[in-house]
Short mmCIF file of C-alpha atoms in Angstrom, two decimals:
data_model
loop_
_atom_site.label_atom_id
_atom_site.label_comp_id
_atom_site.label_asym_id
_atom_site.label_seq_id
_atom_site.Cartn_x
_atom_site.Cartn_y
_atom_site.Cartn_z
CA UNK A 119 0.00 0.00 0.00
CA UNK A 120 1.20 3.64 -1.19
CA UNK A 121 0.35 6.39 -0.48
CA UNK A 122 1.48 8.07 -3.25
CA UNK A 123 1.31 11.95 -2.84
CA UNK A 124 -2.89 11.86 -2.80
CA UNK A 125 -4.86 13.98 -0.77
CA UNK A 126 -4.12 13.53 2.55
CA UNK A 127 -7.04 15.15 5.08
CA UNK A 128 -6.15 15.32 8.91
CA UNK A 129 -9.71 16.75 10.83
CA UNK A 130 -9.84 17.22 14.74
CA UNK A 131 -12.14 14.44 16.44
CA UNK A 132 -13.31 16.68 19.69
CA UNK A 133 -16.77 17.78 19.93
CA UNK A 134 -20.40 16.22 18.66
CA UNK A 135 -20.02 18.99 15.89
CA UNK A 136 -16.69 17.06 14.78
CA UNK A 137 -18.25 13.60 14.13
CA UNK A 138 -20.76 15.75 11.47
CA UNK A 139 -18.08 17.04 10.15
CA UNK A 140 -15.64 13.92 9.65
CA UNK A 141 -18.89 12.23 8.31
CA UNK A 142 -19.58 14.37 5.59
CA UNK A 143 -15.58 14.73 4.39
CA UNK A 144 -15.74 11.08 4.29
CA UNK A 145 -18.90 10.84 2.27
CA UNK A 146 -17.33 13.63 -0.01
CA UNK A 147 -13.94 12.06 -0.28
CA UNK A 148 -15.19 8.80 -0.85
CA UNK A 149 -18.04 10.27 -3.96
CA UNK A 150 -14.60 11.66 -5.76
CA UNK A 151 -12.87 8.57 -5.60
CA UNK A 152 -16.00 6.82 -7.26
CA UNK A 153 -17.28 4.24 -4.31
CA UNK A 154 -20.57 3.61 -4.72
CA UNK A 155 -23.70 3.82 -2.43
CA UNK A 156 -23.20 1.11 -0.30
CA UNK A 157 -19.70 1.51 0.01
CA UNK A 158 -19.75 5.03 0.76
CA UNK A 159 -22.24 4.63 3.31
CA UNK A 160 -20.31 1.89 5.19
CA UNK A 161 -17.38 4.04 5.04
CA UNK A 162 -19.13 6.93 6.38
CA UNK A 163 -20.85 4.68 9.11
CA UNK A 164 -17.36 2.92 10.39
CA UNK A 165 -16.16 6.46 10.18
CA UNK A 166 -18.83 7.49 12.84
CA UNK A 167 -18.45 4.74 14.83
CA UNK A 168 -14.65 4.89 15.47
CA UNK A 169 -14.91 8.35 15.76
CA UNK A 170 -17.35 8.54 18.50
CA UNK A 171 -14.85 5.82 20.04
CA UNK A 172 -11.88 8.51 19.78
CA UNK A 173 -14.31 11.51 21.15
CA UNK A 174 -15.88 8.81 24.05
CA UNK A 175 -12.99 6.94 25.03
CA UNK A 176 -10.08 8.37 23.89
CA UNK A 177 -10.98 11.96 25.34
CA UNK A 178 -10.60 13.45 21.72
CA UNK A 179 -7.80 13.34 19.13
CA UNK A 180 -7.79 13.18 15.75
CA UNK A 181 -8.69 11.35 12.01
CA UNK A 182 -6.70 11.32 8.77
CA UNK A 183 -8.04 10.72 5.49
CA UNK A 184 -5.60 9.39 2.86
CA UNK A 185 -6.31 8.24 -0.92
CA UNK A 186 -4.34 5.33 -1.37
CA UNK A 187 -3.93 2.03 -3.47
CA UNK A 188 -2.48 -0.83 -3.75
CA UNK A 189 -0.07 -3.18 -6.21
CA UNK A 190 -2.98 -4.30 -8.22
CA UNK A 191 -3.74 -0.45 -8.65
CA UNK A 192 -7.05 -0.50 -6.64
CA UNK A 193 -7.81 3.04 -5.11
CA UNK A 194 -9.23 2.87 -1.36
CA UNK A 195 -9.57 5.21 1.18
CA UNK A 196 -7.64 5.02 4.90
CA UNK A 197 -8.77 6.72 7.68
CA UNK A 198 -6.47 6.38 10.99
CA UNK A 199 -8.11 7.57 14.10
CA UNK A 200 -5.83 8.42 16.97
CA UNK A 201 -6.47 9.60 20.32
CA UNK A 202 -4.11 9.79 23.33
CA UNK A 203 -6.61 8.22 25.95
CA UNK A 204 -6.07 5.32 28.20
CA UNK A 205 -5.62 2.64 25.98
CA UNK A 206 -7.77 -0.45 25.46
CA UNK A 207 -7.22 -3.34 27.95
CA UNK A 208 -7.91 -6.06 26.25
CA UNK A 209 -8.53 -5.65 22.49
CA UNK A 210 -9.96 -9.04 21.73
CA UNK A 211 -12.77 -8.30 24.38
CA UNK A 212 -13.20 -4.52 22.88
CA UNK A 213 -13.55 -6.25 19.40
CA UNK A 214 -16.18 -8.67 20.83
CA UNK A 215 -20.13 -7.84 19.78
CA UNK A 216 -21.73 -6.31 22.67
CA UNK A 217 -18.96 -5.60 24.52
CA UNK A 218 -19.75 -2.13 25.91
CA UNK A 219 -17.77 0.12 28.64
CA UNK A 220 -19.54 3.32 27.92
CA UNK A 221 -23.01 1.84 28.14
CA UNK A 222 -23.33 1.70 24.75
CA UNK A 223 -24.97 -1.24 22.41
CA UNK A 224 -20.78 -2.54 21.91
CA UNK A 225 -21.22 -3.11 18.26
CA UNK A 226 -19.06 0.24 17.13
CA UNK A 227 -15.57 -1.64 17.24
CA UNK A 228 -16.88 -5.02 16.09
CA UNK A 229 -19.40 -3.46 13.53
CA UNK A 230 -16.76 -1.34 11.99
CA UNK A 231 -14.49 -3.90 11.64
CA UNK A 232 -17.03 -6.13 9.47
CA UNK A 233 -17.86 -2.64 7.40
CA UNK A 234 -14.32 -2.44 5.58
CA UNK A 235 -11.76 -4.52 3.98
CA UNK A 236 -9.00 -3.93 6.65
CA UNK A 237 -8.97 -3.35 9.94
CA UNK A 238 -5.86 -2.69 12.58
CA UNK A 239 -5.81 -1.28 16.28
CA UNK A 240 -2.26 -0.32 17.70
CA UNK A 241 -2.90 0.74 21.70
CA UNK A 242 -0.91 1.13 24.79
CA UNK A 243 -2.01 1.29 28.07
CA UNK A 244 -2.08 4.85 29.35
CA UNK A 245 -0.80 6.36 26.00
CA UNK A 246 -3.63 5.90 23.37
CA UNK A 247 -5.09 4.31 20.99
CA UNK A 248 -4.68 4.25 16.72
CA UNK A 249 -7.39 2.20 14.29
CA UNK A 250 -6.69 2.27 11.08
CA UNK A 251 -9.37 0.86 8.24
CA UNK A 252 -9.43 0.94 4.52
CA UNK A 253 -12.42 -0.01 2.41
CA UNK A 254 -11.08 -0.77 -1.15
CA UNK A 255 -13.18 0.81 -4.22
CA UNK A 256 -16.00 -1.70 -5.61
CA UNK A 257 -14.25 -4.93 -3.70
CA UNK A 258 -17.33 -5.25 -1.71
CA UNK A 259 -19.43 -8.53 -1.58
CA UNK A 260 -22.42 -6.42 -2.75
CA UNK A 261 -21.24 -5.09 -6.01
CA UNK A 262 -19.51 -2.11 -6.94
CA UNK A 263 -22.54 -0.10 -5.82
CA UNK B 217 -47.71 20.74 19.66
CA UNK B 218 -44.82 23.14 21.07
CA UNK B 219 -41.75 22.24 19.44
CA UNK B 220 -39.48 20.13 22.35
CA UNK B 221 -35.67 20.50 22.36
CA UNK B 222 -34.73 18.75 19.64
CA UNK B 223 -34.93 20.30 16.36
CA UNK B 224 -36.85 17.32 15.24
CA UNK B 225 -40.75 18.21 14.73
CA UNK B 226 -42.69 16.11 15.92
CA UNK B 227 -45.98 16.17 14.50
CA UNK B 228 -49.82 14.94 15.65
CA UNK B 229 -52.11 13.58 13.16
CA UNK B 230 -54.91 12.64 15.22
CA UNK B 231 -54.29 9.64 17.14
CA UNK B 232 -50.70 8.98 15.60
CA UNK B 233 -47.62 11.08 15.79
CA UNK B 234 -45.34 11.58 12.67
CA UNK B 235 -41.57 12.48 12.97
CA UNK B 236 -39.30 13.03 9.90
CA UNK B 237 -36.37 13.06 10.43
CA UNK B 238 -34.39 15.15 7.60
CA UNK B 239 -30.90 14.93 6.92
CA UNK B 240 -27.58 14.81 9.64
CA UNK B 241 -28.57 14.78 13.83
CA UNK B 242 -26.46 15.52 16.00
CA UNK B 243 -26.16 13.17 18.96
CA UNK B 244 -27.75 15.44 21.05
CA UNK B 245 -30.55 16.27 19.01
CA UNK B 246 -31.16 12.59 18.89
CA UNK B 247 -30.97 11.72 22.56
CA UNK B 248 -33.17 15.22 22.83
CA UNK B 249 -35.60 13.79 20.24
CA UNK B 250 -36.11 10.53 22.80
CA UNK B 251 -37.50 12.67 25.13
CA UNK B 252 -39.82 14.71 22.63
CA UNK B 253 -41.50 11.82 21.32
CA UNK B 254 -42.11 9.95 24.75
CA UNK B 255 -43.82 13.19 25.99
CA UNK B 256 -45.66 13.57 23.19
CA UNK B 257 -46.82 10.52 23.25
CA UNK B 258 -47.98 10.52 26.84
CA UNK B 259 -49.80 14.14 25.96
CA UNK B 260 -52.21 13.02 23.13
CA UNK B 261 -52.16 9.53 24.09
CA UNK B 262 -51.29 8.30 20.45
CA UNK B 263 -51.36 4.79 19.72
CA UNK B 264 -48.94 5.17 16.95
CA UNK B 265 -45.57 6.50 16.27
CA UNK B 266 -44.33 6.83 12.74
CA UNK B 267 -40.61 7.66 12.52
CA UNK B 268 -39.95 8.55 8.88
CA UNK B 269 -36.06 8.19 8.14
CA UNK B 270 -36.04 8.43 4.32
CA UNK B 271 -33.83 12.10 4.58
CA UNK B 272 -31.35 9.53 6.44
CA UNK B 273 -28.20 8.56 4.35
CA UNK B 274 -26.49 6.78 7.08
CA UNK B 275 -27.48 5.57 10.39
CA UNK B 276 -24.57 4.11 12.76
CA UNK B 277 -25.29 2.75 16.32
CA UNK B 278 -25.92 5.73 18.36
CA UNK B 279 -28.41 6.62 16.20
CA UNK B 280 -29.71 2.57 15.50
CA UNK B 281 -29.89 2.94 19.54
CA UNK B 282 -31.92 6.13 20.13
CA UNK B 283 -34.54 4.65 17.28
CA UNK B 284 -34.71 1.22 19.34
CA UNK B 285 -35.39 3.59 22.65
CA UNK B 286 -37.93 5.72 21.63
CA UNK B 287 -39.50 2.73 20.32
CA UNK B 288 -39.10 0.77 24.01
CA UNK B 289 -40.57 4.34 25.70
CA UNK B 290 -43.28 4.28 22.93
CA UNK B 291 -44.06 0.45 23.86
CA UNK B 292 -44.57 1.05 27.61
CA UNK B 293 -46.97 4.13 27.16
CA UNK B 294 -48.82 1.76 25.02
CA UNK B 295 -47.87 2.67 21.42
CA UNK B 296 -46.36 1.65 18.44
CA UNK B 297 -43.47 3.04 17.10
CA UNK B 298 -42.95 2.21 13.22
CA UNK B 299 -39.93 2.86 11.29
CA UNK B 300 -40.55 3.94 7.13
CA UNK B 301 -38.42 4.74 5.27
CA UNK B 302 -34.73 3.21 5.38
CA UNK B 303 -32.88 3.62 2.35
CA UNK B 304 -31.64 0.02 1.03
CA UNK B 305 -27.76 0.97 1.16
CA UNK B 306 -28.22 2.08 5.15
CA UNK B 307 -30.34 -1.41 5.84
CA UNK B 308 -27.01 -3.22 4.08
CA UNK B 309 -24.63 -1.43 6.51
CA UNK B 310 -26.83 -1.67 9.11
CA UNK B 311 -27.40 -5.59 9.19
CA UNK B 312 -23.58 -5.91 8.64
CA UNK B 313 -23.27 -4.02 11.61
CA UNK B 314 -24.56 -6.43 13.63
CA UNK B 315 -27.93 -3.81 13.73
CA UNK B 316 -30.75 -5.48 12.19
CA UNK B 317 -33.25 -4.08 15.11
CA UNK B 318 -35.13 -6.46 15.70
CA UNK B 319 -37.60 -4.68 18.09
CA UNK B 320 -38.51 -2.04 15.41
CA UNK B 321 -41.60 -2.90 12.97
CA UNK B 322 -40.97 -1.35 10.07
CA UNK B 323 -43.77 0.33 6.71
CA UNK B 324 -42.91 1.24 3.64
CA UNK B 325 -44.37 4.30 3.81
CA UNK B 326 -46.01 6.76 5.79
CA UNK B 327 -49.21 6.08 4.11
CA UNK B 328 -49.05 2.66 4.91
CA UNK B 329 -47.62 2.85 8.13
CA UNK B 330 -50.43 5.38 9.06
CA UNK B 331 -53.29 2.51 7.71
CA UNK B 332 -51.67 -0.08 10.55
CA UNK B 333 -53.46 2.58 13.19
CA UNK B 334 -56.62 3.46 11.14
CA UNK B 335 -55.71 6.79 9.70
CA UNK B 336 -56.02 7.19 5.90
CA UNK B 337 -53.18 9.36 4.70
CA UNK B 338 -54.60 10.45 0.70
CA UNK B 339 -52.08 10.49 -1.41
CA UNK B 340 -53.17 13.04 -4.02
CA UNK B 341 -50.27 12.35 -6.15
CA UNK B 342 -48.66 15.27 -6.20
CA UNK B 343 -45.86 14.61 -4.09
CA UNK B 344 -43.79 11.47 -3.64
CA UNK B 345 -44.51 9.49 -0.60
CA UNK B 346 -41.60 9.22 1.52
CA UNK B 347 -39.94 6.22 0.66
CA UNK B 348 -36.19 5.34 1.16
CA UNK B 349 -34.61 5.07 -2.13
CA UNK B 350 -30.92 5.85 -2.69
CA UNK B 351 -31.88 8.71 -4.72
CA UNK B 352 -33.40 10.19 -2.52
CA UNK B 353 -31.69 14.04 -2.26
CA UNK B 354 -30.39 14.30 0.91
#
C-alpha cells in the first residue's frame, strides 16, 4: 500500500459537531474517488463509529483521510483515528459484539471492523489508541454499488 | 404541539404522531428527540408512532440505539413506534453491523404505516410518498 502523494485530510475528532463534520468529508472524499452507495455509506458509518470511540474513550484526538492504493492499482480510502486516551485493555474483548464500557450497544468496534476490507488497532495502556481501516473501491461482496 | 428541544418536529395527526427526520442529527438532538417523542406521546395519548427516516443517508449505532429507545418508551406508554423509510444501502450497513433491530416494525411508507393505526393518509399524487430510495436528495 502507497500512499502516493494523494490527498491527505487530517480533521480534529473533539466535539459532537466534529463527528458531522468527519462524516460528511468522508462521504465527499469517498463520492470523488468513485465508491458507490453502499460503500460510501459503510465508510461513512465505520467512520462514525470509530470516531465517536476517539471523542468517548479516547478523550478526543484526531482522524486522517488518505487516498491510497495498492499493487494491483485499486484506489481505497484510509482513515487512521488516533487519540491519546487510556488505551484499550484487552482488544480481543473490545472487538467482541456487545462488549460495551460506555453503556453503549458494543457493536461500534466489532461493527466497523465487518464494514471495511482492513482493519488494525495499535494501543498502549495509558498512552492511546490508533485504528486504522481501509475499504477498497467496488471490492465489496455487494457489487460495486 | 410546542416544538421540544430537539430540532426534530414532531408532528400529531390525530391519534398517531409523525416524525421526519431530515438529513444529519447531531447526537444530542437525537438523545433530545427521545425525550420529545415519549412526551408527546404521553400528551395526546397516540397509539402510533411513525418515525420517517427516508432524509437519512447513514445511520450508525448511536443513532440505530436512540430509534430502538424511543420505540421501548413508545411500547410502555402503550404505542407503536414504526420505522418507514430506510434507504436500502443504510439497511445493508446496518445488518452488517450487527444492527438489524429487531424490536422495530418497520412500513414502507407513511401512508401505509399510518393505515396499521386506522388513519387514511390520501395520497393526491402530487408529491412522492416518503420512501427510502438511494436517490433520494439528501
Amino acid at each position: 500500500m502507497s500512499t502516493d502523494e494523494r490527498a491527505t485530510v487530517s480533521l480534529p475528532v473533539r466535539n459532537d459537531a466534529d463527528l458531522m463534520t468527519v462524516r460528511q468529508r468522508v462521504r465527499t472524499l469517498a463520492q470523488e474517488l468513485g465508491f458507490g452507495l453502499v460503500q460510501q455509506t459503510k465508510l461513512v458509518t465505520a467512520a462514525s463509529e470509530l470516531a465517536r470511540n476517539t471523542l468517548i474513550h479516547g478523550g478526543g484526538g484526531s482522524v486522517t483521510v488518505d487516498a491510497v492504493s495498492d499493487a494491483q492499482g485499486r484506489d481505497g480510502l484510509t482513515l487512521t483515528f488516533r487519540d491519546e486516551g487510556s488505551g484499550i485493555t484487552d482488544v480481543d474483548r473490545a472487538l467482541r459484539d456487545g462488549y460495551s464500557t460506555a453503556g453503549g450497544l458494543g457493536m461500534g468496534l466489532s461493527g466497523s471492523k465487518r464494514l471495511v476490507h482492513e482493519f488494525s488497532v495499535d494501543t498502549a495502556l495509558g498512552e492511546g489508541t490508533t485504528v486504522s481501516v481501509t475499504l477498497w473501491r467496488g471490492h465489496a461482496s455487494h457489487g460495486p454499488r | 404541539m410546542q416544538p421540544g428541544a430537539s430540532s426534530v418536529p414532531v408532528l400529531d395527526l390525530g391519534g398517531i404522531l409523525l416524525i421526519s427526520i431530515q438529513g444529519e442529527l447531531p447526537d444530542d438532538a437525537a438523545v433530545d428527540l427521545r425525550t420529545d417523542v415519549t412526551l408527546a406521546v404521553s400528551e395526546t395519548g397516540a397509539r402510533g408512532v411513525i418515525i420517517d427516516i427516508s432524509g437519512l443517508d447513514m445511520v450508525d449505532s448511536f443513532l440505530a440505539r436512540v430509534l430502538a429507545e424511543v420505540a421501548a418508551s413508545a411500547r410502555l406508554l402503550a404505542a407503536q413506534a414504526v420505522l418507514v423509510g430506510m434507504r436500502p444501502s443504510v439497511a445493508i450497513t446496518l445488518v452488517e453491523l450487527g444492527l438489524a433491530l429487531p424490536g422495530l416494525e418497520t412500513s414502507r411508507t407513511v401512508i401505509e404505516a399510518a393505515s396499521r393505526f386506522g388513519v387514511e393518509i390520501r395520497d393526491r399524487g402530487d408529491q412522492p410518498a416518503a420512501r427510502g430510495t438511494d436517490r433520494t436528495p439528501t
